mmCIF file of C-alpha atoms in Angstrom:
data_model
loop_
_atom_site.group_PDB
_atom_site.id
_atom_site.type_symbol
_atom_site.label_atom_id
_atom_site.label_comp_id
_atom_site.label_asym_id
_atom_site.label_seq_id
_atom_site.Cartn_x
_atom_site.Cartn_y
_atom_site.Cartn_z
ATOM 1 C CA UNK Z 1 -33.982 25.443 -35.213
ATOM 2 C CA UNK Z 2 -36.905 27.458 -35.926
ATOM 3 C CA UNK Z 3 -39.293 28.316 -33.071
ATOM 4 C CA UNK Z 4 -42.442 26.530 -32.507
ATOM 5 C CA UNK Z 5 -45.618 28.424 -32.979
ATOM 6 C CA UNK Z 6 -48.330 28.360 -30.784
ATOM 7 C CA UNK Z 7 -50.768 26.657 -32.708
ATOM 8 C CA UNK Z 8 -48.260 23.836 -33.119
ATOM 9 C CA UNK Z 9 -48.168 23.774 -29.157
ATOM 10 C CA UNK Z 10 -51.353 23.406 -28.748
ATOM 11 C CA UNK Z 11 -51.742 20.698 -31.428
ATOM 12 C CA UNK Z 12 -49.444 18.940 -29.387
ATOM 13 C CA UNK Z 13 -50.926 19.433 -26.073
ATOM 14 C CA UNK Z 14 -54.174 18.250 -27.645
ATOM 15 C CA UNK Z 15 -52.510 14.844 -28.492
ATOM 16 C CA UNK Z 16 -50.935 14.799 -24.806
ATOM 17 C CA UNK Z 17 -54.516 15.519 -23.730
ATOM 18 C CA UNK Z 18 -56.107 12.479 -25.463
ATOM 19 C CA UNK Z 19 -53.447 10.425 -23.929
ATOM 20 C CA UNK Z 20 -54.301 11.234 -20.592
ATOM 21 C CA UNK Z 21 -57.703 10.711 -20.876
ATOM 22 C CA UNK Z 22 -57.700 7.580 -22.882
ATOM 23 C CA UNK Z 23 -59.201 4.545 -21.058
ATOM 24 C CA UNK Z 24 -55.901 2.768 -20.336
ATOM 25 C CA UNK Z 25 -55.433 -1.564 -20.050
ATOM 26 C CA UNK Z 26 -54.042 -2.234 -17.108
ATOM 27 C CA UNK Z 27 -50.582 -4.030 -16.735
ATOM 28 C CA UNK Z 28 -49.027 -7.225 -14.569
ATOM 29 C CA UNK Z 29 -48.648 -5.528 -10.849
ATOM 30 C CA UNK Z 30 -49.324 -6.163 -7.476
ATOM 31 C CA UNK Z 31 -52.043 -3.971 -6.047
ATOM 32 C CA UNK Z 32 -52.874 -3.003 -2.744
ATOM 33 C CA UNK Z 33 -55.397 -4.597 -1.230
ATOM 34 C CA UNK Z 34 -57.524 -5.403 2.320
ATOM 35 C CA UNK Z 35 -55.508 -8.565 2.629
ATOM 36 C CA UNK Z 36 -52.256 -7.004 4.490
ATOM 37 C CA UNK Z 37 -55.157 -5.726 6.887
ATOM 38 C CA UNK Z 38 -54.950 -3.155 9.357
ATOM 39 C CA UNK Z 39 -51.581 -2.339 11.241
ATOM 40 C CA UNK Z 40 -52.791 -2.733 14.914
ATOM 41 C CA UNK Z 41 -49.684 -3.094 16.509
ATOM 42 C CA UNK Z 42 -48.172 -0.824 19.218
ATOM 43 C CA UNK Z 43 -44.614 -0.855 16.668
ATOM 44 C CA UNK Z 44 -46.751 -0.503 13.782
ATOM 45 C CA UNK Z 45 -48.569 2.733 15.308
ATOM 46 C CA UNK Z 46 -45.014 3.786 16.401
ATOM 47 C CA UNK Z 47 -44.113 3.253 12.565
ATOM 48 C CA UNK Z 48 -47.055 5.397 11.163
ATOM 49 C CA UNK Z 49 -46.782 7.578 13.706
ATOM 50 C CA UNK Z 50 -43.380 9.099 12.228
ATOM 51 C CA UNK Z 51 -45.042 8.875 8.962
ATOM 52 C CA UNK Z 52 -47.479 10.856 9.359
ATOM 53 C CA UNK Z 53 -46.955 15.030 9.561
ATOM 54 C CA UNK Z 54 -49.579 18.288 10.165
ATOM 55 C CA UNK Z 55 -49.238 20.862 7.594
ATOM 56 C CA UNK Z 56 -51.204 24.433 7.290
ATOM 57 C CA UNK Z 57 -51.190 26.572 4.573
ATOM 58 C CA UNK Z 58 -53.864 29.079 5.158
ATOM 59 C CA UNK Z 59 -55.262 30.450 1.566
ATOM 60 C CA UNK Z 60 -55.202 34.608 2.518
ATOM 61 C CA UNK Z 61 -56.323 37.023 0.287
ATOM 62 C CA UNK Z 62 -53.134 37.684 -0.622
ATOM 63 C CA UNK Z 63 -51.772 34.280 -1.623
ATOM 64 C CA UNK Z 64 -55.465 34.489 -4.098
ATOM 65 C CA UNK Z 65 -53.640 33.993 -7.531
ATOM 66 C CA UNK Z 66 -53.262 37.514 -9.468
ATOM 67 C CA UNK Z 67 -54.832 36.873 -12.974
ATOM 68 C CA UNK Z 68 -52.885 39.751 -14.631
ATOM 69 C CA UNK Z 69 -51.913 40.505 -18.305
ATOM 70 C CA UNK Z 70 -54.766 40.569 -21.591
ATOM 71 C CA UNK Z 71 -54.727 36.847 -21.329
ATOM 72 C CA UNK Z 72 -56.264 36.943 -18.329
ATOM 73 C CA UNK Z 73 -58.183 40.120 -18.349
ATOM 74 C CA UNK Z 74 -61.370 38.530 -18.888
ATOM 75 C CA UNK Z 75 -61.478 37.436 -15.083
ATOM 76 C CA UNK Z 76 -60.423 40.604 -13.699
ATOM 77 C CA UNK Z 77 -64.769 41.539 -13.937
ATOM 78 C CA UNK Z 78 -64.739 43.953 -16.725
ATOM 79 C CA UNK Z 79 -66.988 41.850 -19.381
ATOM 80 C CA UNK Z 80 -67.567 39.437 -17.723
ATOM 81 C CA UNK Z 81 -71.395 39.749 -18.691
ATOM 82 C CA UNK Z 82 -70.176 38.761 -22.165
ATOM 83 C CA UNK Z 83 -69.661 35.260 -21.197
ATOM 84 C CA UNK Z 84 -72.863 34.460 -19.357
ATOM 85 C CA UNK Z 85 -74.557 32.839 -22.437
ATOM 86 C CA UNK Z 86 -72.942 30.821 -25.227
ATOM 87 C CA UNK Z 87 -72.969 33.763 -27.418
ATOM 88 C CA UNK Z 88 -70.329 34.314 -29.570
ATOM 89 C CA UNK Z 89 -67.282 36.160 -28.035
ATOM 90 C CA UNK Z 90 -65.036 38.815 -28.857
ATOM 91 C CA UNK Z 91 -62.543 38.252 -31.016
ATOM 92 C CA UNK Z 92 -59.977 40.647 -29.610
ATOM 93 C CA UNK Z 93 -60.165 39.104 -25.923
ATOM 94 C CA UNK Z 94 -58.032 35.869 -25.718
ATOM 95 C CA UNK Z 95 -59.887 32.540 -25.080
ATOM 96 C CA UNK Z 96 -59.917 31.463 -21.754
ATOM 97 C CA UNK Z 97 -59.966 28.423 -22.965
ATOM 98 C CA UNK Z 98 -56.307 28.994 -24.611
ATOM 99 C CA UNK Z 99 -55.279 30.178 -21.257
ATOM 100 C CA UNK Z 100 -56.436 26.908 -19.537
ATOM 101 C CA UNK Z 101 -54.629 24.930 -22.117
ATOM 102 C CA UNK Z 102 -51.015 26.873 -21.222
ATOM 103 C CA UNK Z 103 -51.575 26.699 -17.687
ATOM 104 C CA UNK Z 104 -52.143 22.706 -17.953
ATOM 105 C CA UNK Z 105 -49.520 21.995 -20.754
ATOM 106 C CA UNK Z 106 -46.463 23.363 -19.834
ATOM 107 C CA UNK Z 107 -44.092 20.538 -21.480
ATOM 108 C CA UNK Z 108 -43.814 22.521 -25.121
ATOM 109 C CA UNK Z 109 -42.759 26.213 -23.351
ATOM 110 C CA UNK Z 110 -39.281 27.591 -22.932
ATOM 111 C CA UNK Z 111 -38.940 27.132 -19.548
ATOM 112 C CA UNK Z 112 -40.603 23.990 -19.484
ATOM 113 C CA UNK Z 113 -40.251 22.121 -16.170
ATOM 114 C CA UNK Z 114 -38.396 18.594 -17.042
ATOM 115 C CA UNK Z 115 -38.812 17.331 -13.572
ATOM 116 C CA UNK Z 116 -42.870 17.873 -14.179
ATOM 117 C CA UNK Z 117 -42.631 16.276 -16.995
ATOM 118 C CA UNK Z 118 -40.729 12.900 -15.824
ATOM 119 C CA UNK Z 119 -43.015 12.929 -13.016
ATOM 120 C CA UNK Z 120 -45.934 13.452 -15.524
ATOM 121 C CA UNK Z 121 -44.664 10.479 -16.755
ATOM 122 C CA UNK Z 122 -44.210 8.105 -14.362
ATOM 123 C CA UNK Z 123 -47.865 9.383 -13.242
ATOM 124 C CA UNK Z 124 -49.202 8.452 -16.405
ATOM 125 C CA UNK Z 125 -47.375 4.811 -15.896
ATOM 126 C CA UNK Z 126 -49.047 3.825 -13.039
ATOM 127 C CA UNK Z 127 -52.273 5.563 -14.055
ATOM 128 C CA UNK Z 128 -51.908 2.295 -16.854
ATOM 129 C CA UNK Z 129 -51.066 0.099 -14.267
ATOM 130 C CA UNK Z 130 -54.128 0.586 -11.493
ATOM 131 C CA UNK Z 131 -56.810 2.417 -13.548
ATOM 132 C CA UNK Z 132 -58.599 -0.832 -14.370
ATOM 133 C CA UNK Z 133 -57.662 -3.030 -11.358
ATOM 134 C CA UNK Z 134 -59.787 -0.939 -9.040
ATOM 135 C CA UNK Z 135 -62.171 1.725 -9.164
ATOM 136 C CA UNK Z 136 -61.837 2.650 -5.055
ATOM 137 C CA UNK Z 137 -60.065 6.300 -5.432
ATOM 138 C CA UNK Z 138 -58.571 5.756 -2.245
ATOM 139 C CA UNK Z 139 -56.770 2.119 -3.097
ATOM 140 C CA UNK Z 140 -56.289 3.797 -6.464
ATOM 141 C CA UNK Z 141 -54.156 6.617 -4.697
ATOM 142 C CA UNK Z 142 -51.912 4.061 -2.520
ATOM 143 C CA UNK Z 143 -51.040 2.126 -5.609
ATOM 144 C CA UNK Z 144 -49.981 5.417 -7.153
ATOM 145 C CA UNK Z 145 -48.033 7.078 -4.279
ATOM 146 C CA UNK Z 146 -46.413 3.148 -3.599
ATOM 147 C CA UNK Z 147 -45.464 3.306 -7.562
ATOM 148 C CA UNK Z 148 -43.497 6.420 -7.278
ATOM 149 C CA UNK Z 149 -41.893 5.748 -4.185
ATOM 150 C CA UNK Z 150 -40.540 2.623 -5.582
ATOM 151 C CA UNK Z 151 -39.544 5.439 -8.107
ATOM 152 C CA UNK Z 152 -37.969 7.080 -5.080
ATOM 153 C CA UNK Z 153 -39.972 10.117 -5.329
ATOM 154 C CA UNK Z 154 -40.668 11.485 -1.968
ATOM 155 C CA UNK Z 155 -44.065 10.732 -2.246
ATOM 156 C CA UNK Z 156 -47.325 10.821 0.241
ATOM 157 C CA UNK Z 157 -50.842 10.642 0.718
ATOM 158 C CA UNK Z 158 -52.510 14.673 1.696
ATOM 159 C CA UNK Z 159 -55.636 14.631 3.305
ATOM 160 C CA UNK Z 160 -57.231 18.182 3.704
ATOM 161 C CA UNK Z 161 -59.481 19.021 5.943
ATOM 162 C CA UNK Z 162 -61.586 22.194 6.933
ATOM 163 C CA UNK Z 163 -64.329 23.347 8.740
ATOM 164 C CA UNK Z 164 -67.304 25.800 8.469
ATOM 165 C CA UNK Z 165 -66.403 29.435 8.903
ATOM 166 C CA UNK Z 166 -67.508 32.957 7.538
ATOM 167 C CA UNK Z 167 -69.199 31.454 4.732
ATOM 168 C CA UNK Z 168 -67.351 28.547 3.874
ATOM 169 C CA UNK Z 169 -68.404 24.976 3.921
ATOM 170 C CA UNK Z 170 -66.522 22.012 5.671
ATOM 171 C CA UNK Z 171 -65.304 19.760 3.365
ATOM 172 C CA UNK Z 172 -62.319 16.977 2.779
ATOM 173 C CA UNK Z 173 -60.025 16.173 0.330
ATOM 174 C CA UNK Z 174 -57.642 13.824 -0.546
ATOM 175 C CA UNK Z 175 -54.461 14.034 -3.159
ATOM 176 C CA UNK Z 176 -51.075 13.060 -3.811
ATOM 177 C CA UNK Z 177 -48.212 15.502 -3.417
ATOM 178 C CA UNK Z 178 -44.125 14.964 -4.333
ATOM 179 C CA UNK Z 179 -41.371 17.203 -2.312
ATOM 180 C CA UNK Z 180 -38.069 17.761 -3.973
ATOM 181 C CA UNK Z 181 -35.230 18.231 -2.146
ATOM 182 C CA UNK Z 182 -35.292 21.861 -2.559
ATOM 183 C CA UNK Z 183 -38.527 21.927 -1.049
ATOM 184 C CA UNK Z 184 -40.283 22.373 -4.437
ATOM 185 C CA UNK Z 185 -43.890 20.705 -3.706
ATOM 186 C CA UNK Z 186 -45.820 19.470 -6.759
ATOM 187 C CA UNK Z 187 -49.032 18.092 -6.692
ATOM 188 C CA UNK Z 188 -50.791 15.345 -8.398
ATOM 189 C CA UNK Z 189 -54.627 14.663 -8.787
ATOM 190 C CA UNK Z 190 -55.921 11.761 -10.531
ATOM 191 C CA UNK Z 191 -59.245 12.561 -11.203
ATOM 192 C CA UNK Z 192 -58.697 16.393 -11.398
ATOM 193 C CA UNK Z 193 -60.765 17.600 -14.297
ATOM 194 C CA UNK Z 194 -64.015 16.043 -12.570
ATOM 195 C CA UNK Z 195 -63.832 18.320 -9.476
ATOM 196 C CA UNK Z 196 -65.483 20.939 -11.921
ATOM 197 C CA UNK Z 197 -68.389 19.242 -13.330
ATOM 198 C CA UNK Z 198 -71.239 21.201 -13.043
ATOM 199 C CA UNK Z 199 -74.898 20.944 -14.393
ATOM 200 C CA UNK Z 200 -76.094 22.175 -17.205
ATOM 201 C CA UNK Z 201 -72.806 23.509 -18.657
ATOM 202 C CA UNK Z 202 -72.766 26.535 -21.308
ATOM 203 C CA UNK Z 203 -70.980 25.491 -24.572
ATOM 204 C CA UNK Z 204 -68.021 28.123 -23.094
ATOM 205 C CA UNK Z 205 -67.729 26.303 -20.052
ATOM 206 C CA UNK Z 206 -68.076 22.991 -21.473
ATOM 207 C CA UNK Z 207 -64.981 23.745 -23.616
ATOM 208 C CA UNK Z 208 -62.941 24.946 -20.895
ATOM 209 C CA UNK Z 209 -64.027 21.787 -19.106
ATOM 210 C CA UNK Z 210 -62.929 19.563 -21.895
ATOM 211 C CA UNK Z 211 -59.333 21.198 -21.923
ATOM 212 C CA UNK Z 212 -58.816 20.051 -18.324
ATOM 213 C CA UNK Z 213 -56.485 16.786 -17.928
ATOM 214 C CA UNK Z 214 -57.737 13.848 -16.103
ATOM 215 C CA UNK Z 215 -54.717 13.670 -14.349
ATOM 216 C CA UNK Z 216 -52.889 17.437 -13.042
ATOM 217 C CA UNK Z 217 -49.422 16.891 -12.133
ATOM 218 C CA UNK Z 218 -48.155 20.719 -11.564
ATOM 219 C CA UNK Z 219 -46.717 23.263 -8.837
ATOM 220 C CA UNK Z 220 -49.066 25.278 -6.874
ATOM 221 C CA UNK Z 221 -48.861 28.459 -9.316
ATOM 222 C CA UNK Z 222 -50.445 26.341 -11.558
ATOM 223 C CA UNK Z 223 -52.729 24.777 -9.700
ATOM 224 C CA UNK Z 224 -53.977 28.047 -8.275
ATOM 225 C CA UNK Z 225 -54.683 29.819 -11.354
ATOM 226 C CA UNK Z 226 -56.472 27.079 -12.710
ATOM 227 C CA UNK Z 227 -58.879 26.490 -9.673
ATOM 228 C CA UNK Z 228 -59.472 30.327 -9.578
ATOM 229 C CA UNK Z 229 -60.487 30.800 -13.683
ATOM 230 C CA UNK Z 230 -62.279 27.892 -13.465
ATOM 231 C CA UNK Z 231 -64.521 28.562 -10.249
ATOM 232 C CA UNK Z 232 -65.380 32.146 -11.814
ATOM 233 C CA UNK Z 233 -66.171 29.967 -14.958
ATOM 234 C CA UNK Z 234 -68.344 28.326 -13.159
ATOM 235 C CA UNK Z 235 -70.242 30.981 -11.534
ATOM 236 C CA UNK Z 236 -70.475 32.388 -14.609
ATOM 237 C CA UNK Z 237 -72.083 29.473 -16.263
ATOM 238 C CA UNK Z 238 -74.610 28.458 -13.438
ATOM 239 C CA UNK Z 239 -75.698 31.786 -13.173
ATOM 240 C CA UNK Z 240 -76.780 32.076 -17.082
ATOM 241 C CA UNK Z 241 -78.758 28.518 -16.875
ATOM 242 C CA UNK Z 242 -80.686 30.295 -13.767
ATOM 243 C CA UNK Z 243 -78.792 28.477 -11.199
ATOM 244 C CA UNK Z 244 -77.208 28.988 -8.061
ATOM 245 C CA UNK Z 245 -73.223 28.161 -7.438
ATOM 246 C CA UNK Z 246 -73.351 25.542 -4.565
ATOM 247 C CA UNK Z 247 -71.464 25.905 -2.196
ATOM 248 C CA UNK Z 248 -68.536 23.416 -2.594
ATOM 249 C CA UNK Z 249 -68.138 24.813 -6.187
ATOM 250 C CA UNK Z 250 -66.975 28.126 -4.863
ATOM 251 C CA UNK Z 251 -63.564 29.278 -5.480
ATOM 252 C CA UNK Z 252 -62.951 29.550 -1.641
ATOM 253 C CA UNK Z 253 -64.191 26.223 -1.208
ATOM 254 C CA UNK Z 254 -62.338 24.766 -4.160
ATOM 255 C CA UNK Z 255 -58.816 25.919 -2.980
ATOM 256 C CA UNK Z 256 -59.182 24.827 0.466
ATOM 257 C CA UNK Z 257 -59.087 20.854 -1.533
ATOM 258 C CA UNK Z 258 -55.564 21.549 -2.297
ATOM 259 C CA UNK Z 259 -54.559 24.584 -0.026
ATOM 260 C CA UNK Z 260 -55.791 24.088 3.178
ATOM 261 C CA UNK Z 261 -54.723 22.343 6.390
ATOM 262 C CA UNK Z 262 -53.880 18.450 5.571
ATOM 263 C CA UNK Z 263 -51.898 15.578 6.998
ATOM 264 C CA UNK Z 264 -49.202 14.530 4.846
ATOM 265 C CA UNK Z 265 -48.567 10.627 5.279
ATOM 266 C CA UNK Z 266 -47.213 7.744 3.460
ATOM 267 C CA UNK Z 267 -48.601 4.645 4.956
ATOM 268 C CA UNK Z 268 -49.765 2.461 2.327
ATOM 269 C CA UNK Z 269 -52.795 1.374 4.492
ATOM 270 C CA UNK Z 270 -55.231 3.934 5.814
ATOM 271 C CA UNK Z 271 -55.787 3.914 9.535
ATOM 272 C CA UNK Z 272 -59.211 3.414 11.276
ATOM 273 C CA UNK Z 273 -60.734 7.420 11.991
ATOM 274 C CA UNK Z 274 -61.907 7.194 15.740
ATOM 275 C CA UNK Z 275 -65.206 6.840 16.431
ATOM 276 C CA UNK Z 276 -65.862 10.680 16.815
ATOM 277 C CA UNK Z 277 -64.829 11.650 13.268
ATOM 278 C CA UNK Z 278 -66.856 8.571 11.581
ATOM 279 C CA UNK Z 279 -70.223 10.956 10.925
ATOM 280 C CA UNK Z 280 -67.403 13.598 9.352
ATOM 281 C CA UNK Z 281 -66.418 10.637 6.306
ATOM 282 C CA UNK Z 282 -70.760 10.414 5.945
ATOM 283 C CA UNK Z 283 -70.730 14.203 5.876
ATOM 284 C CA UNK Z 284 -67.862 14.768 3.335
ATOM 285 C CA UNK Z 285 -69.678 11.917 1.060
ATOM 286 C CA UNK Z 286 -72.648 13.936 0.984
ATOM 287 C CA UNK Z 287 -71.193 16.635 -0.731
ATOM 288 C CA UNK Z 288 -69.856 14.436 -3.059
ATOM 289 C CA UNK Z 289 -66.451 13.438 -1.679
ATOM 290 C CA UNK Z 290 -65.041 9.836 -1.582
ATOM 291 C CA UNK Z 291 -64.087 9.882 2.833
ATOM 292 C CA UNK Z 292 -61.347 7.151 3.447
ATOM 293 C CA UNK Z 293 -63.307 5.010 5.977
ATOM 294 C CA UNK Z 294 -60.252 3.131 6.990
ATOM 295 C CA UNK Z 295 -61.352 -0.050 5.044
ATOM 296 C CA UNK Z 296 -60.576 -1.157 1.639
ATOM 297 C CA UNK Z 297 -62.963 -3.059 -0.010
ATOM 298 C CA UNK Z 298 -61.933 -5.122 -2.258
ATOM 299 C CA UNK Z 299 -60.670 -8.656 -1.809
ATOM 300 C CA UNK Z 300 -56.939 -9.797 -1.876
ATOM 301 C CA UNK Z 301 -55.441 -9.637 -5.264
ATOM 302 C CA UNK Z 302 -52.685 -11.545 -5.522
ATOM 303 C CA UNK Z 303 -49.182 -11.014 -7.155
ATOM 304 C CA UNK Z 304 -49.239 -11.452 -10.606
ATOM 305 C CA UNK Z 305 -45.940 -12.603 -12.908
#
């Protein structure tokens, strides 16, 4: 069999593309909703208690993703200044946009990653099933981790959290993450490609924008890269329209969402935040963050045949 050329890749991570971001109807299933109510119970705390772990990973300098190679050599700063307008590019560098699109659509490469791609899947299943049913993220979420663990995916609930220090802006940040039994971690965002809206996007950024999935299901390599060209993107593009890069668009900022410290649980029902943390959820929804205040707001929903 004849190898695949790139431009037939691409043509068919376009069509993946459209899938993912097509406006799906949503399906017969339960969904999770206020009327199990809160679990107040000293067994029930007990219960969530061993649910629930602390993880820190601590983005250094040197875990910053290395954007090596010509693909990539338009982020290393060295004409940059060619991409601050929506001028027309050089030919001989690769587009960025080309690099996005491999990062994000592994399926069609050599070593393409089948357990991704199942998971990518099964994502893309439940993303069908709950999409329509609610439009509360963090129900959303639950439905989505509880659909893969009935899957029996090791799958949980990440919040991140972080606070202000040399420069960089608290913030919070919830996603869904998978552990294989080697340990391999993958990650899964359901609104991903919306973390990088900015205003007033250049034509350039607008396309790299528009290559982003909806949904990122990937391993942190991935991930990494992506936040990292994309944040300099960004920069790159405010700065031409005579803007400044706020602060939760930086690329510091940015990684700390998936990167940082977070609590790793799989309770289906989010807990009440004591008292002392409630003015943190108000501060993280001012910066444009959905904060999990412990209620969900929608009424029972019963089972449906």
């Amino acid at each position: 069999m004849g190898t695949m050329s790139k431009q037939e890749q691409r043509r068919i991570n376009q069509h993946q593309r459209r899938f993912n971001n097509s406006d799906s109807k949503p399906l017969s299933y339960s969904l999770l909703s206020s009327s199990a109510g809160e679990r107040s119970s000293a067994g029930s705390a007990n219960r969530a208690q061993s649910d629930v772990c602390w993880c820190d990973m601590k983005v250094s300098a040197a875990e910053q993703p290395r954007l090596t190679g010509s693909d990539l050599s338009l982020y290393a700063g060295e004409r940059s200044a060619e991409y601050d307008s929506d001028s027309e590019r050089d030919p001989a560098i690769s587009d960025p946009v080309d690099v996005i699109d491999d990062l994000v659509n592994p399926a069609v490469t050599i070593n393409a990653d089948s357990f991704r791609n199942v998971l990518l899947g099964h994502v893309n299943k439940a993303m069908a099933v709950f999409w329509s049913v609610t439009s509360n993220k963090s129900v959303l979420r639950r439905n989505v981790m509880t659909f893969l663990r009935n899957f029996g995916y090791n799958a949980a609930i990440c919040k991140s959290k972080w606070e202000t220090s040399g420069g960089l802006t608290s913030g919070c940040y919830e996603f869904i993450d998978v552990l294989r039994s080697d340990s391999a971690r993958y990650f899964i965002d359901l609104d991903f490609a919306g973390e990088f809206a900015i205003a007033r996007p250049t034509n350039h950024y607008d396309r790299m924008f528009q290559t982003l999935p909806r949904v990122f299901v990937g391993r942190s390599e991935e991930l990494k890269q992506i936040v990292k060209v994309m944040s300099d993107a960004a920069k790159r593009s405010l700065k031409s329209r005579g803007l400044s890069l706020p602060p939760w668009r930086k690329n510091r900022y940015m990684q700390n969402k998936w990167f940082g410290s977070y609590r790793r649980t799989a309770n289906v029902f989010p807990s009440m935040p004591p008292p002392a943390n409630r003015g943190l959820a108000v501060k993280c929804r001012s910066v444009g963050f959905d904060a999990v205040d412990g209620r969900l707001p929608f009424p029972a929903t019963s089972r449906t045949r």
